[in-house]
Amino acid sequence: MTLNEVIEILDADVLVGQDQLEMEVKTAFGADLMSDVLAFAKSGSLLLTGLTNPQVIRTSDILDIAAIIMVRGKKPAPETIRLAEELRIPVLSTKYILFETAGRLYEKGIKGCVERVDNNFARS
Amino acid sequence: MDLETIATCLNLKVFSGFDQLKTEVLDGYTGDLLSDVMANSKEGDLWMTRQVHQNIIAVASLKDHAGIIMVQGAEPAKDTLEKALKENIPVMGTDLSGFEIAGRIYNLLKEKQDITRIDP
Amino acid sequence: MHVHEKPTFESNYTVQGGNFDEAGKVASQIKVILKKLGLQTDVVRKAALVAYESEINIVSYARKGTISISVTPGQVKIETTDEGQGIPDINLAMQEGYSTATSKIREMGFGAGMGLCNIKKFSDYFQITSEIGKGTHLKMIINIENGV
Ligand SMILES: Nc1ncnc2c1ncn2[C@@H]1O[C@H](COP(=O)(O)OP(=O)(O)OP(=O)(O)O)[C@@H](O)[C@H]1O
Ligand SMILES: [Mg+2]
């Protein structure tokens, strides 16, 4: 599905990446622990998180995360926005909690990504 | 829907709280930051997390959660398990990611609880 | 193993302890450079991840440190040295879930006690030494396997 559809499902606001909403996404990862994201999230996935600090953007950049969805209506600090703009990572904000956000996306066909880099490596 | 039904449907491993599995699950909460879970989760929530630290037991107990699911193959740390057994808090585990398990539980709860369910 | 000619690259970066606004910048830079060198996506990802976790640890637990990277046709080598409190019990620190992170660090999503495990998992070679009151030294190697 496209980010535009994600926005509709989650009634989300676009904080960064207004020009990237045609992007296709198929998988998602939800977590509040950056090391957990680093160990398990797959590139090209959506990252669902309750965090809003600039490290979320850094972590996403390291992993080539497709787009970030900040949950619970939390609005990030200006530094976070600035960094996401600089690195061209779309950031959406939804008022739903992480559980509900995951549930709604799952219901519409988004799959979880649990693969480790090791596995990807073995496959490629 | 009670914990036992969810545990059976989703093939969860039960670590503790064996006699509490009839507890009704009212809703779900996913989160790894204890301060967030303390502030925003509700009584009767089934809490999904990647945290294994023993503090999660205190949080679940204080917030009267229905139980805890450790995601992505995580298992309770030794002192976490001891505390869970002592306080009789249901701790379960799944190999699925936090996203997957949340997605499945959300849809299970939605299916079973009729159409009058009001979203939070 | 067939080895393609690849430019060798070497560089050092300084990391300031406690500066969370800049934390991760070095790893980002390393990632860009490795991509430009044309390394496989997986090598780039592992190296960036390893650099990032070590950088965050320096910012979190040390006064200052350096990250050095060197790329040869066969491998990416990343070494970090910091001046700081050091690690009293390395076995304990390597245990998943063990963390001394402050609440400030935890609120940023760090402090799960997974960083060193990640570093070890994503490196082909990993070595850690530490001296209490002096600092910590990490050495990580990621192999570049050429061909398919
Ligand atoms: N460079 C360092 N200097 C001093 N202590 C360190 C250093 N790196 C790690 N440690 C110690 O080892 C512990 C475990 O580190 P590790 O990176 O595995 O987890 P963390 O930083 O606590 O959490 P996470 O990395 O998951 O965000 C730290 O909490 C800290 O006590
Ligand atoms: Mg760390």
Short mmCIF file of C-alpha atoms and ligand atoms in Angstrom, two decimals:
data_model
loop_
_atom_site.label_atom_id
_atom_site.label_comp_id
_atom_site.label_asym_id
_atom_site.label_seq_id
_atom_site.Cartn_x
_atom_site.Cartn_y
_atom_site.Cartn_z
CA MET A 1 0.00 0.00 0.00
CA THR A 2 1.08 3.59 -0.43
CA LEU A 3 1.80 6.06 2.36
CA ASN A 4 -1.34 7.87 1.22
CA GLU A 5 -3.36 4.80 2.13
CA VAL A 6 -1.50 4.46 5.43
CA ILE A 7 -2.45 8.05 6.20
CA GLU A 8 -6.08 7.29 5.53
CA ILE A 9 -6.12 4.14 7.69
CA LEU A 10 -4.46 5.90 10.59
CA ASP A 11 -6.01 9.31 10.13
CA ALA A 12 -2.42 10.53 10.22
CA ASP A 13 -0.77 13.90 9.75
CA VAL A 14 2.24 14.28 7.51
CA LEU A 15 5.10 15.93 9.37
CA VAL A 16 7.83 15.28 6.81
CA GLY A 17 7.76 13.95 3.26
CA GLN A 18 4.69 15.50 1.68
CA ASP A 19 6.25 14.74 -1.72
CA GLN A 20 6.94 11.06 -0.98
CA LEU A 21 3.44 9.82 -0.27
CA GLU A 22 3.26 7.61 -3.35
CA MET A 23 5.89 5.36 -1.75
CA GLU A 24 4.87 1.69 -1.49
CA VAL A 25 5.20 -0.18 1.80
CA LYS A 26 4.45 -3.81 2.62
CA THR A 27 5.97 -4.46 6.03
CA ALA A 28 6.20 -2.79 9.40
CA PHE A 29 8.06 -2.99 12.67
CA GLY A 30 6.84 -1.53 15.95
CA ALA A 31 9.07 -0.85 18.94
CA ASP A 32 10.31 1.74 21.39
CA LEU A 33 13.76 0.24 21.87
CA MET A 34 16.29 1.39 19.31
CA SER A 35 18.53 -1.66 19.73
CA ASP A 36 15.51 -3.86 19.10
CA VAL A 37 14.77 -1.95 15.90
CA LEU A 38 18.42 -2.19 14.88
CA ALA A 39 18.52 -5.93 15.42
CA PHE A 40 15.29 -6.87 13.70
CA ALA A 41 13.74 -4.23 11.47
CA LYS A 42 14.12 -4.68 7.73
CA SER A 43 14.98 -1.92 5.31
CA GLY A 44 12.01 -0.60 3.38
CA SER A 45 9.66 -1.16 6.33
CA LEU A 46 7.50 1.26 8.23
CA LEU A 47 8.71 1.99 11.74
CA LEU A 48 5.94 2.46 14.30
CA THR A 49 7.19 4.01 17.52
CA GLY A 50 6.25 6.05 20.54
CA LEU A 51 9.60 7.84 20.43
CA THR A 52 10.04 11.27 18.89
CA ASN A 53 13.67 12.19 19.52
CA PRO A 54 16.26 12.67 16.73
CA GLN A 55 17.75 9.21 17.44
CA VAL A 56 14.65 7.66 15.88
CA ILE A 57 15.59 9.36 12.62
CA ARG A 58 19.24 8.32 12.95
CA THR A 59 18.26 4.72 13.61
CA SER A 60 15.91 4.77 10.62
CA ASP A 61 18.63 6.20 8.43
CA ILE A 62 21.08 3.47 9.44
CA LEU A 63 18.51 0.83 8.47
CA ASP A 64 16.98 2.52 5.42
CA ILE A 65 13.55 2.50 7.03
CA ALA A 66 10.95 3.66 4.47
CA ALA A 67 8.91 5.91 6.76
CA ILE A 68 8.28 6.56 10.44
CA ILE A 69 4.90 6.61 12.14
CA MET A 70 4.89 8.36 15.48
CA VAL A 71 2.02 7.11 17.59
CA ARG A 72 -0.14 8.54 20.36
CA GLY A 73 -0.27 11.95 18.71
CA LYS A 74 3.15 12.89 19.96
CA LYS A 75 4.77 15.71 18.06
CA PRO A 76 8.54 15.58 17.67
CA ALA A 77 10.95 18.37 18.51
CA PRO A 78 12.09 20.69 15.70
CA GLU A 79 15.53 18.95 15.61
CA THR A 80 13.83 15.68 14.81
CA ILE A 81 11.88 17.23 11.95
CA ARG A 82 14.96 18.96 10.62
CA LEU A 83 16.98 15.75 10.60
CA ALA A 84 14.19 13.79 8.91
CA GLU A 85 13.96 16.48 6.22
CA GLU A 86 17.71 16.42 5.73
CA LEU A 87 17.77 12.63 5.39
CA ARG A 88 14.51 12.57 3.43
CA ILE A 89 12.68 10.15 5.69
CA PRO A 90 8.90 10.66 5.75
CA VAL A 91 7.40 11.09 9.22
CA LEU A 92 3.70 10.64 9.94
CA SER A 93 1.88 11.20 13.19
CA THR A 94 -1.24 9.33 14.30
CA LYS A 95 -3.32 9.78 17.41
CA TYR A 96 -3.72 6.04 17.89
CA ILE A 97 -1.66 4.02 20.36
CA LEU A 98 0.94 1.62 18.98
CA PHE A 99 -1.34 -1.38 19.52
CA GLU A 100 -4.20 0.15 17.57
CA THR A 101 -1.87 1.45 14.87
CA ALA A 102 -0.39 -2.01 14.37
CA GLY A 103 -3.85 -3.59 14.42
CA ARG A 104 -5.26 -1.28 11.79
CA LEU A 105 -2.33 -1.73 9.43
CA TYR A 106 -2.24 -5.49 9.96
CA GLU A 107 -5.94 -5.69 9.19
CA LYS A 108 -5.29 -3.98 5.86
CA GLY A 109 -2.54 -6.38 4.88
CA ILE A 110 0.70 -4.91 6.18
CA LYS A 111 2.94 -7.72 7.41
CA GLY A 112 5.45 -7.71 10.22
CA CYS A 113 9.11 -7.89 9.43
CA VAL A 114 10.95 -10.13 11.81
CA GLU A 115 13.82 -11.16 9.63
CA ARG A 116 17.31 -10.52 10.82
CA VAL A 117 20.00 -9.10 8.62
CA ASP A 118 21.70 -12.50 8.82
CA ASN A 119 18.74 -14.17 7.18
CA ASN A 120 18.52 -11.58 4.46
CA PHE A 121 22.16 -12.08 3.84
CA ALA A 122 21.76 -15.81 3.52
CA ARG A 123 18.92 -15.35 1.07
CA SER A 124 20.55 -12.79 -1.20
CA MET B 1 -12.04 -12.94 25.46
CA ASP B 2 -9.87 -14.52 28.13
CA LEU B 3 -6.13 -15.05 28.20
CA GLU B 4 -6.45 -18.77 27.68
CA THR B 5 -8.32 -18.34 24.40
CA ILE B 6 -5.73 -15.88 23.13
CA ALA B 7 -2.86 -18.08 24.29
CA THR B 8 -4.37 -21.07 22.51
CA CYS B 9 -5.27 -19.20 19.31
CA LEU B 10 -1.84 -17.67 19.00
CA ASN B 11 0.19 -20.53 20.38
CA LEU B 12 1.70 -18.52 23.21
CA LYS B 13 4.12 -20.01 25.68
CA VAL B 14 2.96 -19.48 29.27
CA PHE B 15 5.71 -18.75 31.79
CA SER B 16 3.68 -17.79 34.87
CA GLY B 17 0.23 -17.03 36.23
CA PHE B 18 -1.05 -20.46 35.22
CA ASP B 19 -4.21 -20.18 37.34
CA GLN B 20 -5.00 -16.66 36.06
CA LEU B 21 -5.73 -17.62 32.48
CA LYS B 22 -9.46 -17.02 32.77
CA THR B 23 -8.75 -13.31 33.18
CA GLU B 24 -10.69 -11.27 30.67
CA VAL B 25 -8.61 -9.24 28.20
CA LEU B 26 -10.27 -5.88 27.64
CA ASP B 27 -7.78 -4.35 25.22
CA GLY B 28 -4.15 -4.41 24.19
CA TYR B 29 -1.18 -2.15 24.77
CA THR B 30 2.17 -2.29 23.00
CA GLY B 31 5.11 -0.43 24.49
CA ASP B 32 8.67 -0.78 25.70
CA LEU B 33 9.07 2.36 27.75
CA LEU B 34 7.91 1.76 31.29
CA SER B 35 7.01 5.40 31.84
CA ASP B 36 4.79 5.33 28.76
CA VAL B 37 3.10 2.11 29.79
CA MET B 38 2.58 3.42 33.32
CA ALA B 39 1.02 6.60 31.99
CA ASN B 40 -1.07 5.33 29.11
CA SER B 41 -2.09 1.70 29.49
CA LYS B 42 -5.33 0.67 31.15
CA GLU B 43 -6.68 -1.94 33.51
CA GLY B 44 -7.41 -5.20 31.71
CA ASP B 45 -4.91 -4.49 28.93
CA LEU B 46 -2.80 -7.29 27.60
CA TRP B 47 0.65 -5.72 27.45
CA MET B 48 3.07 -6.64 24.65
CA THR B 49 6.73 -5.72 25.09
CA ARG B 50 10.32 -6.58 24.29
CA GLN B 51 11.44 -5.58 27.79
CA VAL B 52 12.58 -8.48 29.93
CA HIS B 53 13.57 -6.52 33.03
CA GLN B 54 11.82 -7.39 36.29
CA ASN B 55 10.30 -3.91 36.53
CA ILE B 56 7.70 -4.97 33.99
CA ILE B 57 6.06 -7.15 36.64
CA ALA B 58 5.61 -4.21 38.96
CA VAL B 59 4.12 -2.16 36.14
CA ALA B 60 1.68 -4.89 35.10
CA SER B 61 0.67 -5.41 38.69
CA LEU B 62 0.19 -1.71 39.44
CA LYS B 63 -1.82 -1.16 36.30
CA ASP B 64 -3.89 -4.34 36.76
CA HIS B 65 -3.01 -5.62 33.33
CA ALA B 66 -4.55 -8.91 32.24
CA GLY B 67 -1.06 -10.14 31.47
CA ILE B 68 2.21 -9.59 29.64
CA ILE B 69 3.36 -11.01 26.31
CA MET B 70 7.07 -10.98 25.61
CA VAL B 71 7.58 -10.63 21.90
CA GLN B 72 10.12 -11.83 19.38
CA GLY B 73 11.27 -14.87 21.26
CA ALA B 74 12.23 -12.92 24.38
CA GLU B 75 12.07 -14.81 27.65
CA PRO B 76 11.74 -13.36 31.12
CA ALA B 77 15.03 -12.77 32.91
CA LYS B 78 15.53 -15.00 35.97
CA ASP B 79 14.47 -12.44 38.55
CA THR B 80 11.59 -11.36 36.30
CA LEU B 81 10.26 -14.91 36.22
CA GLU B 82 10.65 -15.32 39.98
CA LYS B 83 8.75 -12.12 40.58
CA ALA B 84 6.03 -13.07 38.11
CA LEU B 85 5.53 -16.43 39.76
CA LYS B 86 5.50 -14.87 43.22
CA GLU B 87 3.01 -12.17 42.27
CA ASN B 88 1.06 -14.53 40.06
CA ILE B 89 1.14 -12.28 37.00
CA PRO B 90 0.59 -14.09 33.70
CA VAL B 91 3.68 -13.75 31.54
CA MET B 92 3.55 -15.32 28.11
CA GLY B 93 5.87 -15.42 25.13
CA THR B 94 5.73 -15.50 21.35
CA ASP B 95 8.27 -15.73 18.56
CA LEU B 96 6.26 -13.21 16.55
CA SER B 97 7.32 -9.59 16.36
CA GLY B 98 5.52 -6.93 18.37
CA PHE B 99 3.79 -5.74 15.21
CA GLU B 100 2.55 -9.18 14.19
CA ILE B 101 1.26 -10.15 17.62
CA ALA B 102 -0.43 -6.78 18.08
CA GLY B 103 -2.06 -7.13 14.68
CA ARG B 104 -3.39 -10.58 15.46
CA ILE B 105 -4.64 -9.77 18.95
CA TYR B 106 -6.25 -6.56 17.76
CA ASN B 107 -8.18 -8.45 15.15
CA LEU B 108 -9.09 -11.30 17.51
CA LEU B 109 -10.50 -8.86 20.04
CA LYS B 110 -12.30 -6.95 17.34
CA GLU B 111 -13.86 -10.09 15.88
CA LYS B 112 -15.06 -11.47 19.17
CA GLN B 113 -16.18 -8.33 20.87
CA ASP B 114 -19.21 -7.32 18.85
CA ILE B 115 -19.59 -4.36 16.61
CA THR B 116 -20.47 -2.07 19.48
CA ARG B 117 -16.84 -1.99 20.57
CA ILE B 118 -15.79 1.61 20.93
CA ASP B 119 -12.30 2.48 19.85
CA PRO B 120 -10.16 4.16 22.46
CA MET C 1 37.90 -16.00 -3.59
CA HIS C 2 37.87 -13.54 -6.45
CA VAL C 3 38.61 -10.04 -5.20
CA HIS C 4 37.68 -6.96 -7.19
CA GLU C 5 39.84 -3.89 -7.10
CA LYS C 6 38.26 -1.55 -4.59
CA PRO C 7 39.61 1.72 -3.31
CA THR C 8 40.89 1.33 0.22
CA PHE C 9 39.53 3.83 2.64
CA GLU C 10 40.61 4.96 6.07
CA SER C 11 39.31 7.61 8.44
CA ASN C 12 39.00 8.65 12.09
CA TYR C 13 36.17 10.45 13.81
CA THR C 14 35.88 12.03 17.25
CA VAL C 15 32.81 11.45 19.39
CA GLN C 16 31.90 13.67 22.32
CA GLY C 17 30.45 11.96 25.39
CA GLY C 18 27.05 13.17 26.55
CA ASN C 19 26.23 14.95 23.30
CA PHE C 20 23.00 13.25 22.23
CA ASP C 21 22.17 15.87 19.60
CA GLU C 22 25.08 14.66 17.52
CA ALA C 23 24.94 10.99 18.50
CA GLY C 24 24.76 8.79 15.43
CA LYS C 25 26.21 11.34 13.05
CA VAL C 26 29.46 9.45 12.61
CA ALA C 27 27.65 6.21 11.84
CA SER C 28 25.50 8.05 9.29
CA GLN C 29 28.63 9.43 7.64
CA ILE C 30 30.25 6.00 7.60
CA LYS C 31 27.18 4.58 5.94
CA VAL C 32 27.26 7.19 3.19
CA ILE C 33 30.95 6.56 2.54
CA LEU C 34 30.60 2.77 2.40
CA LYS C 35 27.68 3.10 0.01
CA LYS C 36 29.75 5.37 -2.22
CA LEU C 37 32.53 2.80 -2.18
CA GLY C 38 30.04 0.44 -3.77
CA LEU C 39 29.98 -2.17 -1.02
CA GLN C 40 27.09 -4.61 -0.83
CA THR C 41 23.97 -3.37 0.95
CA ASP C 42 24.35 -5.94 3.69
CA VAL C 43 27.93 -5.05 4.47
CA VAL C 44 27.00 -1.38 4.58
CA ARG C 45 24.10 -2.08 6.86
CA LYS C 46 26.06 -4.24 9.27
CA ALA C 47 28.95 -1.78 9.42
CA ALA C 48 26.64 1.20 9.95
CA LEU C 49 24.75 -0.66 12.66
CA VAL C 50 27.89 -1.70 14.48
CA ALA C 51 29.30 1.83 14.27
CA TYR C 52 26.02 3.28 15.47
CA GLU C 53 25.67 1.06 18.54
CA SER C 54 29.29 1.79 19.54
CA GLU C 55 28.86 5.49 18.95
CA ILE C 56 25.75 5.59 21.13
CA ASN C 57 27.63 3.74 23.87
CA ILE C 58 30.46 6.26 23.78
CA VAL C 59 27.99 9.15 23.97
CA SER C 60 26.10 7.37 26.77
CA TYR C 61 28.92 6.08 28.94
CA ALA C 62 32.22 7.81 28.12
CA ARG C 63 33.74 11.30 28.18
CA LYS C 64 34.99 11.13 24.63
CA GLY C 65 36.14 8.64 22.08
CA THR C 66 37.26 7.97 18.55
CA ILE C 67 35.84 5.73 15.89
CA SER C 68 38.18 4.61 13.16
CA ILE C 69 37.25 2.77 10.05
CA SER C 70 39.36 1.09 7.45
CA VAL C 71 38.18 -0.65 4.33
CA THR C 72 40.26 -3.16 2.43
CA PRO C 73 39.05 -5.30 -0.46
CA GLY C 74 38.21 -8.14 1.91
CA GLN C 75 36.84 -6.43 4.99
CA VAL C 76 35.54 -3.41 6.84
CA LYS C 77 37.30 -2.86 10.14
CA ILE C 78 35.82 -0.57 12.77
CA GLU C 79 37.62 0.26 16.00
CA THR C 80 36.47 2.46 18.84
CA THR C 81 38.48 3.74 21.77
CA ASP C 82 37.03 5.83 24.52
CA GLU C 83 38.11 7.64 27.65
CA GLY C 84 35.61 6.96 30.36
CA GLN C 85 34.51 4.84 33.22
CA GLY C 86 35.28 1.53 31.51
CA ILE C 87 33.30 -1.67 32.03
CA PRO C 88 33.84 -3.45 35.37
CA ASP C 89 32.43 -6.79 34.26
CA ILE C 90 32.49 -7.44 30.54
CA ASN C 91 30.62 -10.75 30.76
CA LEU C 92 27.81 -9.00 32.55
CA ALA C 93 27.76 -6.11 30.07
CA MET C 94 27.56 -8.60 27.20
CA GLN C 95 24.44 -10.17 28.68
CA GLU C 96 21.30 -9.18 26.87
CA GLY C 97 19.15 -7.03 29.14
CA TYR C 98 21.96 -5.77 31.35
CA SER C 99 22.17 -2.00 31.31
CA THR C 100 23.31 0.86 33.52
CA ALA C 101 21.62 3.46 31.31
CA THR C 102 20.17 6.49 33.06
CA SER C 103 16.50 7.34 32.76
CA LYS C 104 17.39 10.09 30.30
CA ILE C 105 19.01 7.52 28.01
CA ARG C 106 16.10 5.14 28.44
CA GLU C 107 13.60 7.79 27.44
CA MET C 108 15.40 8.07 24.13
CA GLY C 109 14.82 4.40 23.46
CA PHE C 110 18.25 3.17 24.49
CA GLY C 111 19.22 1.14 27.53
CA ALA C 112 17.67 -2.19 26.57
CA GLY C 113 21.02 -3.83 27.16
CA MET C 114 21.10 -5.13 23.60
CA GLY C 115 23.71 -2.91 21.97
CA LEU C 116 26.83 -4.97 22.60
CA CYS C 117 24.95 -8.15 21.65
CA ASN C 118 23.92 -6.49 18.39
CA ILE C 119 27.52 -5.47 17.72
CA LYS C 120 28.71 -9.02 18.31
CA LYS C 121 25.92 -10.54 16.26
CA PHE C 122 26.46 -8.36 13.22
CA SER C 123 30.27 -8.54 13.20
CA ASP C 124 32.28 -11.42 11.81
CA TYR C 125 34.95 -10.70 14.39
CA PHE C 126 34.41 -8.87 17.66
CA GLN C 127 36.80 -8.05 20.46
CA ILE C 128 36.17 -5.96 23.57
CA THR C 129 38.64 -4.87 26.21
CA SER C 130 38.12 -2.39 29.00
CA GLU C 131 39.95 -0.88 31.92
CA ILE C 132 38.05 0.53 34.86
CA GLY C 133 38.45 4.26 35.15
CA LYS C 134 40.31 4.45 31.82
CA GLY C 135 38.14 3.39 28.94
CA THR C 136 36.90 0.79 26.55
CA HIS C 137 38.21 -0.51 23.25
CA LEU C 138 36.18 -2.36 20.63
CA LYS C 139 37.37 -3.98 17.44
CA MET C 140 34.91 -5.23 14.84
CA ILE C 141 35.45 -6.77 11.44
CA ILE C 142 32.82 -7.31 8.78
CA ASN C 143 33.88 -9.50 5.90
CA ILE C 144 33.21 -8.46 2.34
CA GLU C 145 32.34 -11.49 0.34
CA ASN C 146 32.71 -10.82 -3.33
CA GLY C 147 30.71 -12.49 -6.01
CA VAL C 148 27.29 -14.00 -5.43
N1 LIG D 1 31.92 2.39 26.03
C1 LIG D 1 31.44 2.03 27.23
N2 LIG D 1 31.97 2.55 28.36
C2 LIG D 1 31.49 2.19 29.58
N3 LIG D 1 30.50 1.32 29.76
C3 LIG D 1 29.93 0.77 28.68
C4 LIG D 1 30.35 1.08 27.35
N4 LIG D 1 29.63 0.38 26.49
C5 LIG D 1 28.76 -0.36 27.22
N5 LIG D 1 28.94 -0.13 28.54
C6 LIG D 1 28.22 -0.78 29.66
O1 LIG D 1 27.67 -2.00 29.20
C7 LIG D 1 26.25 -1.98 29.34
C8 LIG D 1 25.60 -2.75 28.20
O2 LIG D 1 25.83 -2.06 26.97
P1 LIG D 1 24.86 -2.31 25.73
O3 LIG D 1 25.25 -1.41 24.62
O4 LIG D 1 24.84 -3.76 25.47
O5 LIG D 1 23.43 -1.93 26.30
P2 LIG D 1 22.86 -0.48 26.67
O6 LIG D 1 23.71 0.58 26.05
O7 LIG D 1 22.70 -0.43 28.14
O8 LIG D 1 21.43 -0.53 25.97
P3 LIG D 1 21.14 -0.53 24.37
O9 LIG D 1 22.46 -0.61 23.69
O10 LIG D 1 20.28 -1.71 24.13
O11 LIG D 1 20.45 0.75 24.08
C9 LIG D 1 25.89 -0.52 29.41
O12 LIG D 1 24.66 -0.29 30.08
C10 LIG D 1 27.07 0.05 30.18
O13 LIG D 1 26.96 -0.21 31.56
MG MG D 2 24.24 0.47 23.98
#
